[in-house]
Short mmCIF file of C-alpha atoms in Angstrom, two decimals:
data_model
loop_
_atom_site.label_atom_id
_atom_site.label_comp_id
_atom_site.label_asym_id
_atom_site.label_seq_id
_atom_site.Cartn_x
_atom_site.Cartn_y
_atom_site.Cartn_z
CA MET K 1 -37.79 70.84 46.44
CA ALA K 2 -40.62 72.23 48.38
CA SER K 3 -42.65 69.32 48.48
CA ASN K 4 -39.68 67.11 49.71
CA GLY K 5 -39.01 69.61 52.56
CA ASN K 6 -42.50 69.72 53.57
CA ARG K 7 -42.32 65.65 53.38
CA GLY K 8 -39.45 65.82 55.76
CA GLU K 9 -40.93 68.33 57.93
CA GLU K 10 -43.89 65.98 58.60
CA GLU K 11 -41.70 62.93 59.18
CA THR K 12 -40.04 65.20 61.87
CA LYS K 13 -43.14 65.92 63.65
CA MET K 14 -44.31 62.42 63.46
CA GLU K 15 -40.91 61.22 64.91
CA GLU K 16 -41.26 63.97 67.63
CA CYS K 17 -44.96 62.41 68.43
CA LYS K 18 -43.42 58.76 69.00
CA GLU K 19 -41.19 59.54 71.61
CA THR K 20 -42.60 58.41 74.66
CA ALA K 21 -41.56 58.94 78.42
CA VAL K 22 -42.31 57.02 81.80
CA TYR K 23 -42.50 58.86 85.04
CA MET K 24 -42.43 57.52 88.57
CA TRP K 25 -43.14 58.40 92.05
CA GLY K 26 -44.27 57.06 95.38
CA TYR K 27 -42.67 54.18 97.22
CA LEU K 28 -40.23 52.30 95.17
CA PRO K 29 -37.29 51.01 97.65
CA GLY K 30 -34.89 49.94 95.30
CA VAL K 31 -34.62 53.37 93.66
CA SER K 32 -33.95 55.49 96.37
CA PRO K 33 -31.20 54.68 98.92
CA GLU K 34 -32.71 56.22 101.46
CA LYS K 35 -35.90 54.11 100.97
CA SER K 36 -38.07 57.27 101.13
CA PRO K 37 -41.15 58.02 98.92
CA ILE K 38 -40.46 59.95 95.62
CA VAL K 39 -42.68 62.92 96.03
CA SER K 40 -42.91 64.31 92.64
CA PRO K 41 -42.92 62.92 89.31
CA VAL K 42 -39.62 61.76 88.18
CA LYS K 43 -38.53 60.65 84.48
CA VAL K 44 -37.46 57.22 84.26
CA PRO K 45 -34.44 56.32 81.68
CA PHE K 46 -34.96 53.87 79.07
CA PRO K 47 -32.95 50.80 79.74
CA PRO K 48 -29.51 51.70 77.86
CA SER K 49 -29.15 47.50 77.43
CA ILE K 50 -31.78 47.71 74.87
CA GLY K 51 -31.00 51.07 73.10
CA GLY K 52 -31.34 51.10 69.21
CA ASP K 53 -34.78 52.66 68.25
CA ASP K 54 -36.75 50.95 70.72
CA SER K 55 -38.91 53.16 73.40
CA TRP K 56 -41.32 53.16 75.96
CA LYS K 57 -44.90 51.47 74.73
CA ASP K 58 -46.72 50.83 78.13
CA VAL K 59 -47.08 51.03 81.62
CA CYS K 60 -48.00 48.08 83.84
CA GLY K 61 -49.38 47.47 87.19
CA GLY K 62 -46.65 47.02 89.32
CA GLY K 63 -46.65 44.82 92.28
CA CYS K 64 -45.42 45.40 95.82
CA GLY K 65 -42.74 47.66 95.91
CA PHE K 66 -41.69 47.18 91.95
CA ALA K 67 -42.63 48.97 88.58
CA MET K 68 -42.94 47.53 85.29
CA ALA K 69 -43.21 48.37 81.67
CA ILE K 70 -43.14 47.32 77.98
CA SER K 71 -41.29 48.55 75.61
CA GLY K 72 -41.83 48.98 71.77
CA SER K 73 -40.41 45.86 71.05
CA GLY K 74 -42.53 43.71 73.61
CA LYS K 75 -39.71 43.55 76.02
CA LEU K 76 -40.71 43.65 79.81
CA ILE K 77 -38.98 46.00 82.07
CA THR K 78 -38.68 45.87 85.57
CA TRP K 79 -37.27 48.58 88.17
CA GLY K 80 -37.62 49.39 91.72
CA SER K 81 -36.90 46.21 94.03
CA THR K 82 -34.24 46.00 96.50
CA ASP K 83 -32.30 43.10 97.98
CA ASP K 84 -32.78 44.02 101.46
CA GLU K 85 -36.40 43.76 102.02
CA GLY K 86 -38.98 41.12 101.65
CA GLN K 87 -39.04 38.36 98.82
CA SER K 88 -42.10 40.23 97.04
CA TYR K 89 -40.16 43.25 96.35
CA LEU K 90 -37.62 40.85 94.28
CA THR K 91 -40.52 39.39 92.24
CA CYS K 92 -39.55 41.44 89.49
CA GLY K 93 -35.72 40.61 89.77
CA LYS K 94 -33.19 42.32 91.26
CA HIS K 95 -33.68 45.49 89.33
CA GLY K 96 -33.02 48.53 91.56
CA GLU K 97 -32.84 52.00 90.52
CA ILE K 98 -31.66 51.34 86.69
CA PRO K 99 -34.73 49.57 84.68
CA GLU K 100 -33.33 46.66 83.00
CA PRO K 101 -35.18 44.00 80.62
CA PHE K 102 -36.69 41.15 82.85
CA PRO K 103 -35.75 37.85 81.20
CA LEU K 104 -38.40 35.71 79.92
CA PRO K 105 -38.30 32.10 78.36
CA HIS K 106 -39.19 33.13 75.24
CA GLU K 107 -38.57 35.50 71.87
CA ALA K 108 -42.46 36.39 71.39
CA SER K 109 -43.35 40.16 72.34
CA LEU K 110 -45.17 40.78 75.09
CA VAL K 111 -48.83 42.73 74.83
CA LYS K 112 -50.21 42.60 78.46
CA ALA K 113 -48.28 42.29 81.90
CA THR K 114 -49.66 43.15 85.17
CA ALA K 115 -48.54 42.55 89.13
CA GLY K 116 -50.43 41.39 91.94
CA TRP K 117 -48.87 41.78 95.41
CA ALA K 118 -46.21 39.66 94.70
CA HIS K 119 -46.71 37.82 91.74
CA CYS K 120 -46.43 38.74 87.88
CA VAL K 121 -48.33 37.75 84.68
CA SER K 122 -47.84 38.60 81.31
CA VAL K 123 -49.09 37.90 77.63
CA THR K 124 -47.45 37.14 74.48
CA GLU K 125 -48.56 38.10 71.02
CA THR K 126 -49.36 34.99 70.08
CA GLY K 127 -51.58 34.56 73.52
CA GLU K 128 -49.52 32.52 75.42
CA VAL K 129 -49.54 33.25 79.31
CA TYR K 130 -46.42 33.23 81.72
CA THR K 131 -46.64 33.90 85.33
CA TRP K 132 -44.25 33.57 88.31
CA GLY K 133 -43.81 35.06 91.76
CA TRP K 134 -46.05 33.76 94.69
CA LYS K 135 -46.05 30.10 94.06
CA GLU K 136 -49.84 29.67 95.01
CA CYS K 137 -50.47 32.21 91.99
CA VAL K 138 -47.93 30.02 89.90
CA PRO K 139 -50.14 26.76 88.39
CA CYS K 140 -48.84 23.51 89.12
CA VAL K 141 -46.40 25.09 91.29
CA LYS K 142 -46.29 23.35 94.91
CA VAL K 143 -45.65 25.16 97.82
CA ILE K 144 -42.97 23.30 99.87
CA ARG K 145 -43.76 24.15 103.41
CA ASP K 146 -47.84 23.48 103.18
CA SER K 147 -47.77 23.54 106.74
CA ALA K 148 -47.11 27.24 106.50
CA ALA K 149 -49.13 28.23 103.69
CA ALA K 150 -52.17 26.78 105.22
CA GLY K 151 -51.40 29.35 108.31
CA SER K 152 -51.25 32.03 106.03
CA PHE K 153 -54.62 31.03 104.77
CA GLN K 154 -56.05 30.49 108.47
CA LYS K 155 -54.50 33.87 109.06
CA ASP K 156 -56.17 35.66 106.28
CA ASN K 157 -59.37 34.13 107.25
CA ASN K 158 -59.00 34.70 110.92
CA THR K 159 -58.24 38.50 109.52
CA LYS K 160 -61.16 38.53 107.70
CA GLN K 161 -63.67 37.57 110.58
CA ASN K 162 -61.97 39.75 112.96
CA ALA K 163 -62.87 42.98 110.29
CA MET K 164 -65.88 41.64 109.76
CA VAL K 165 -66.67 41.73 113.91
CA MET K 166 -65.17 45.09 114.05
CA GLU K 167 -67.50 46.54 111.13
CA GLN K 168 -70.39 44.89 112.80
CA VAL K 169 -69.59 46.55 116.21
CA SER K 170 -69.09 50.03 114.37
CA SER K 171 -72.05 50.07 112.62
CA ARG K 172 -74.27 48.85 115.17
CA SER K 173 -72.46 51.40 117.48
CA GLN K 174 -73.31 54.38 114.75
CA GLY K 175 -77.17 53.07 113.93
CA SER K 176 -76.46 52.03 110.29
CA SER K 177 -77.22 48.67 108.51
CA LEU K 178 -74.51 46.66 106.93
CA THR K 179 -77.19 45.96 104.02
CA SER K 180 -78.09 49.84 103.52
CA GLY K 181 -76.97 51.77 100.62
CA THR K 182 -74.02 53.69 102.91
CA VAL K 183 -71.97 52.61 105.52
CA SER K 184 -70.29 54.62 107.87
CA HIS K 185 -66.62 54.73 108.65
CA SER K 186 -65.38 56.35 112.03
CA ASP K 187 -61.98 57.19 113.24
CA ASN K 188 -61.91 54.10 115.71
CA ARG K 189 -62.91 51.56 112.51
CA LYS K 190 -60.03 53.28 110.28
CA ALA K 191 -57.74 52.82 113.50
CA GLY K 192 -58.70 49.08 113.67
CA GLU K 193 -58.33 48.38 110.22
CA GLU K 194 -54.76 49.89 110.19
CA ILE K 195 -53.92 47.40 113.19
CA ILE K 196 -55.66 44.50 111.09
CA LYS K 197 -53.57 45.18 107.90
CA LYS K 198 -50.08 45.69 110.14
CA ARG K 199 -50.90 42.24 111.93
CA LYS K 200 -50.98 40.91 108.81
CA VAL K 201 -48.43 42.47 107.14
CA SER K 202 -46.51 41.31 110.03
CA ALA K 203 -47.58 37.76 109.71
CA VAL K 204 -46.72 37.72 106.15
CA LYS K 205 -42.93 39.06 106.77
CA GLU K 206 -42.35 36.75 109.55
CA GLU K 207 -43.08 33.59 107.11
CA PHE K 208 -40.74 35.03 104.83
CA GLU K 209 -38.15 35.92 107.15
CA SER K 210 -38.14 32.44 108.30
CA SER K 211 -36.76 31.34 105.16
CA PRO K 212 -33.32 32.25 104.36
CA SER K 213 -34.14 32.98 100.51
CA GLY K 214 -38.07 32.62 100.34
CA ASP K 215 -37.62 30.20 97.64
CA GLU K 216 -40.60 27.82 99.51
CA PHE K 217 -43.12 30.30 98.70
CA PHE K 218 -41.56 32.14 95.47
CA THR K 219 -40.54 31.12 91.81
CA VAL K 220 -38.71 33.65 90.18
CA SER K 221 -38.63 31.68 86.50
CA PRO K 222 -41.55 32.58 84.58
CA SER K 223 -43.79 29.40 83.91
CA LEU K 224 -46.17 29.03 80.81
CA VAL K 225 -49.64 28.41 81.86
CA THR K 226 -51.22 25.59 80.45
CA LEU K 227 -54.93 26.20 79.31
CA GLY K 228 -57.16 24.22 76.65
CA PRO K 229 -56.53 23.44 73.20
CA GLY K 230 -56.66 26.44 70.84
CA VAL K 231 -56.87 29.03 73.98
CA ARG K 232 -55.17 32.44 73.19
CA ILE K 233 -55.44 34.93 75.82
CA ILE K 234 -55.74 38.29 74.79
CA ASN K 235 -55.67 40.42 78.49
CA VAL K 236 -54.94 39.40 82.02
CA ALA K 237 -55.76 40.36 85.47
CA ALA K 238 -53.94 40.26 88.78
CA GLY K 239 -55.46 40.46 92.01
CA GLY K 240 -53.73 40.17 95.64
CA ARG K 241 -53.33 36.52 95.19
CA HIS K 242 -55.32 35.07 92.30
CA THR K 243 -55.42 35.50 88.61
CA LEU K 244 -57.83 36.18 85.49
CA ALA K 245 -57.14 35.55 82.06
CA LEU K 246 -59.74 36.67 79.27
CA SER K 247 -59.34 34.64 75.64
CA ASP K 248 -60.06 36.22 72.44
CA MET K 249 -63.89 33.96 72.04
CA GLY K 250 -64.62 35.44 75.63
CA GLN K 251 -63.88 33.12 77.98
CA VAL K 252 -62.62 33.53 81.56
CA TRP K 253 -60.19 31.70 83.02
CA GLY K 254 -59.02 31.88 86.66
CA TRP K 255 -56.72 30.42 89.42
CA GLY K 256 -54.76 30.89 92.78
CA TYR K 257 -56.42 31.76 96.02
CA GLY K 258 -60.47 31.92 96.24
CA GLY K 259 -61.25 31.87 99.55
CA GLU K 260 -63.85 34.50 99.23
CA GLY K 261 -65.16 33.25 95.83
CA GLN K 262 -62.90 35.88 93.82
CA LEU K 263 -62.19 32.57 91.24
CA GLY K 264 -66.32 32.84 90.71
CA LEU K 265 -66.66 29.07 90.87
CA GLY K 266 -69.33 28.71 93.30
CA SER K 267 -67.28 27.59 96.50
CA ARG K 268 -64.70 29.35 99.06
CA ILE K 269 -61.96 26.85 97.40
CA LYS K 270 -58.60 28.48 98.79
CA MET K 271 -56.20 27.05 96.15
CA VAL K 272 -56.95 26.37 92.17
CA SER K 273 -53.70 25.18 91.40
CA SER K 274 -54.83 24.91 87.76
CA PRO K 275 -56.74 27.35 85.41
CA HIS K 276 -60.49 26.70 85.36
CA LEU K 277 -62.92 28.08 83.13
CA ILE K 278 -65.14 30.60 85.06
CA PRO K 279 -69.11 29.76 84.05
CA CYS K 280 -69.38 33.69 82.88
CA ILE K 281 -71.84 32.73 80.15
CA ASP K 282 -75.06 31.20 79.63
CA THR K 283 -74.15 29.33 76.33
CA SER K 284 -77.80 28.07 75.53
CA ALA K 285 -78.70 31.63 75.21
CA SER K 286 -75.28 32.36 72.98
CA GLY K 287 -74.67 32.52 69.42
CA LYS K 288 -71.19 30.94 69.59
CA ASP K 289 -70.26 27.23 69.04
CA ARG K 290 -71.12 25.45 72.48
CA SER K 291 -67.81 23.45 71.67
CA LEU K 292 -65.94 26.67 71.66
CA ILE K 293 -67.16 27.98 75.20
CA ALA K 294 -67.68 24.66 76.91
CA HIS K 295 -65.12 23.98 79.65
CA GLN K 296 -61.94 22.11 78.47
CA GLY K 297 -61.28 19.49 81.17
CA SER K 298 -60.71 21.65 84.47
CA MET K 299 -64.43 22.18 85.66
CA ASP K 300 -67.24 19.92 87.09
CA PRO K 301 -69.65 19.68 84.12
CA SER K 302 -72.70 19.27 86.52
CA ALA K 303 -71.91 22.79 87.99
CA GLN K 304 -74.48 25.50 87.34
CA THR K 305 -74.06 28.23 84.71
CA PRO K 306 -75.33 31.41 85.28
CA LYS K 307 -77.04 33.30 82.97
CA PHE K 308 -75.29 36.48 81.65
CA HIS K 309 -76.70 39.16 79.74
CA GLY K 310 -74.34 38.74 76.78
CA SER K 311 -72.77 36.68 74.51
CA TYR K 312 -69.03 36.77 75.78
CA VAL K 313 -66.83 38.67 78.45
CA LYS K 314 -64.59 41.89 76.71
CA GLU K 315 -63.11 42.97 80.13
CA ILE K 316 -61.87 41.87 83.38
CA ALA K 317 -60.46 43.27 86.44
CA CYS K 318 -59.31 42.19 89.87
CA GLY K 319 -59.21 43.80 93.32
CA GLY K 320 -57.44 42.14 96.36
CA ARG K 321 -59.92 39.88 97.05
CA HIS K 322 -62.79 40.59 94.31
CA SER K 323 -63.36 40.28 90.59
CA ALA K 324 -65.10 41.75 88.07
CA VAL K 325 -66.30 41.23 84.48
CA ILE K 326 -68.02 43.18 81.69
CA THR K 327 -70.02 41.41 78.67
CA ASP K 328 -70.28 42.59 75.23
CA ALA K 329 -73.64 43.92 76.07
CA GLY K 330 -72.40 46.18 78.86
CA ALA K 331 -73.64 44.24 81.87
CA LEU K 332 -71.47 44.20 84.91
CA PHE K 333 -71.11 41.11 87.04
CA THR K 334 -68.74 41.00 90.27
CA PHE K 335 -67.70 38.25 92.51
CA GLY K 336 -65.58 37.50 95.54
CA TRP K 337 -64.98 39.34 98.96
CA GLY K 338 -67.72 42.05 99.85
CA LEU K 339 -66.97 43.07 103.33
CA TYR K 340 -66.74 46.79 102.61
CA GLY K 341 -69.52 46.86 99.39
CA GLN K 342 -66.86 46.58 96.76
CA CYS K 343 -69.09 43.88 94.66
CA GLY K 344 -71.48 46.59 94.33
CA GLN K 345 -74.85 44.45 95.74
CA GLY K 346 -75.79 46.71 98.24
CA SER K 347 -74.65 44.20 101.07
CA THR K 348 -71.58 42.93 102.27
CA ASN K 349 -71.86 39.65 101.55
CA ASP K 350 -69.32 37.36 99.74
CA LEU K 351 -70.19 36.76 96.27
CA LEU K 352 -69.13 32.87 95.30
CA ARG K 353 -70.62 33.55 91.69
CA PRO K 354 -70.60 35.78 89.13
CA THR K 355 -73.53 38.12 89.89
CA SER K 356 -74.70 41.01 87.87
CA VAL K 357 -74.81 44.36 89.81
CA PRO K 358 -78.70 45.25 90.16
CA SER K 359 -78.32 48.88 90.56
CA LEU K 360 -76.65 49.14 87.16
CA SER K 361 -78.86 46.62 84.92
CA GLY K 362 -80.26 48.52 81.83
CA THR K 363 -76.80 50.59 81.65
CA ARG K 364 -73.95 49.35 79.62
CA VAL K 365 -70.64 49.87 81.07
CA GLU K 366 -67.53 49.91 79.09
CA SER K 367 -64.49 50.03 81.42
CA ILE K 368 -63.84 48.93 85.01
CA SER K 369 -60.77 48.80 87.80
CA ALA K 370 -60.63 47.15 91.13
CA GLY K 371 -58.73 48.12 94.36
CA LEU K 372 -57.89 46.60 97.18
CA TRP K 373 -61.37 47.56 98.93
CA HIS K 374 -62.93 49.18 95.83
CA THR K 375 -64.21 49.24 92.40
CA VAL K 376 -64.63 52.01 90.11
CA CYS K 377 -66.37 51.59 86.34
CA ILE K 378 -67.55 53.93 83.42
CA THR K 379 -70.13 53.43 81.47
CA THR K 380 -70.52 53.93 77.51
CA ASP K 381 -72.19 57.87 77.91
CA GLY K 382 -68.97 58.34 80.15
CA HIS K 383 -70.49 58.42 83.40
CA VAL K 384 -68.71 57.31 86.64
CA TYR K 385 -69.58 54.97 89.20
CA SER K 386 -67.88 54.06 92.25
CA PHE K 387 -68.44 51.36 95.40
CA GLY K 388 -66.94 49.72 98.31
CA GLY K 389 -64.34 50.69 100.81
CA ASN K 390 -63.72 54.46 101.01
CA GLN K 391 -61.35 55.03 104.08
CA PHE K 392 -58.72 57.02 101.97
CA GLY K 393 -61.18 58.79 99.54
CA GLN K 394 -60.61 56.41 97.01
CA LEU K 395 -64.32 56.62 95.77
CA GLY K 396 -63.89 60.21 94.89
CA THR K 397 -67.71 60.56 96.29
CA GLY K 398 -66.46 63.84 98.75
CA THR K 399 -66.73 62.09 101.70
CA ASP K 400 -65.11 58.65 103.53
CA GLN K 401 -68.50 56.97 103.71
CA ALA K 402 -68.08 53.45 101.95
CA GLU K 403 -70.65 52.57 99.48
CA THR K 404 -72.38 49.27 98.97
CA GLN K 405 -73.98 50.05 95.52
CA PRO K 406 -72.64 51.98 92.41
CA ARG K 407 -72.75 55.89 93.23
CA GLN K 408 -72.32 58.20 90.31
CA LEU K 409 -69.59 60.50 90.75
CA ASP K 410 -70.71 64.42 90.57
CA ALA K 411 -67.91 66.20 91.17
CA ALA K 412 -67.85 69.80 90.04
CA SER K 413 -64.45 69.13 88.29
CA LEU K 414 -66.07 66.53 86.06
CA GLU K 415 -68.82 68.83 84.79
CA GLY K 416 -68.54 68.65 81.07
CA LYS K 417 -66.23 65.55 81.09
CA ARG K 418 -66.93 62.10 79.91
CA GLY K 419 -64.71 59.26 81.54
CA LYS K 420 -62.91 56.89 79.16
CA LEU K 421 -60.51 54.70 81.07
CA VAL K 422 -60.47 54.01 84.83
CA SER K 423 -57.28 52.76 86.83
CA CYS K 424 -57.59 51.68 90.90
CA GLY K 425 -54.38 51.35 93.11
CA ALA K 426 -54.89 49.70 96.48
CA ARG K 427 -56.17 52.61 98.06
CA HIS K 428 -56.49 55.57 95.27
CA SER K 429 -58.46 55.89 91.68
CA ALA K 430 -57.77 57.81 88.63
CA ILE K 431 -59.49 58.21 85.43
CA LEU K 432 -59.05 59.42 82.00
CA THR K 433 -61.79 62.13 80.67
CA ALA K 434 -62.59 63.56 77.57
CA VAL K 435 -64.58 66.81 76.69
CA ASP K 436 -68.08 66.09 76.51
CA LEU K 437 -69.36 67.49 72.94
CA ASN K 438 -73.07 66.33 73.38
#
């Protein structure tokens, strides 16, 4: 009897450990009737429509004005959207205060999900990828108003050029170099960045509001992403307007907007409407079968393949307009927009192909995350490095100076701790640590 009692007690404890909870805070317009930010963590109710023994399993990177999570049974759950805001808020469905399952055209359980500014992407346990939202981020979905879309791209290019001019003028006035390891950010520059940001948001909002429903730009029905034969995806990352997918063979696929090189294809191609294999591995130095690594019909075979340190890619990350990957050898490669140093190359140049981060050569990187203008990585020995824009202190360096090369964080609060996981928002960063027992 005592034995049975102990077993029952252990089972109860195990059940208690299985209980999970999700908390939310910040700006989710569909949750607050006054559309004011939630300033303290609030518990999110599990969808009553699911019920049973199901519970929370994972929380995902949400998009503009909505949140996403995955249940234990692999269902996608969304909430926080609103009916009377921009269409991007409705990318996850009209699920406001009460979380609800998002309808997907399959019965397979989800293992991963994430979102960009206004598009979502998910991975099933069978390795299939579904995506929806902004049509330029959904492969083979034509944007009906091509002229308007082209205008949007042109505005983004103008915004980038204006930002670069402001960056250069401000930098010269302070006697600093854009190619130095540290870039100063004055109050004038901050104000300029906010003006540019507001202009950009206003321009996009005007485009959405010019259409009654925004259907010209959005698709709310998840579409299956067609990849090469036998390709099984295990992870996805969503940038502002581009997507990366990682296969179980260590291949990286990309699609969407690539105007700054964030798709790593060697050009400033503005729209990649079908998934392309990004040349991340020098197959001549790899022990893997070339037939498995070779591109399966979507990339020019004459394109040069950069030599990577490693045999395959094991981690991927997308920022607003830049990307990063980690190989099995722990090498970090970045590509895309570099205006704030977010590619970690010691300059503010854009990178059109995956390029190793020179100051971390010889250092094994384990975890990576990217924000709107910055990047944070963690090495296998638990050291945390950050680089890129720092207008809001998102680098954690104790200043608001940008860093064009990885800078190790040496805050007193991290003393005796090892970094384990990192997550970057648009303008903030968070890390999970463990006590260093060495």
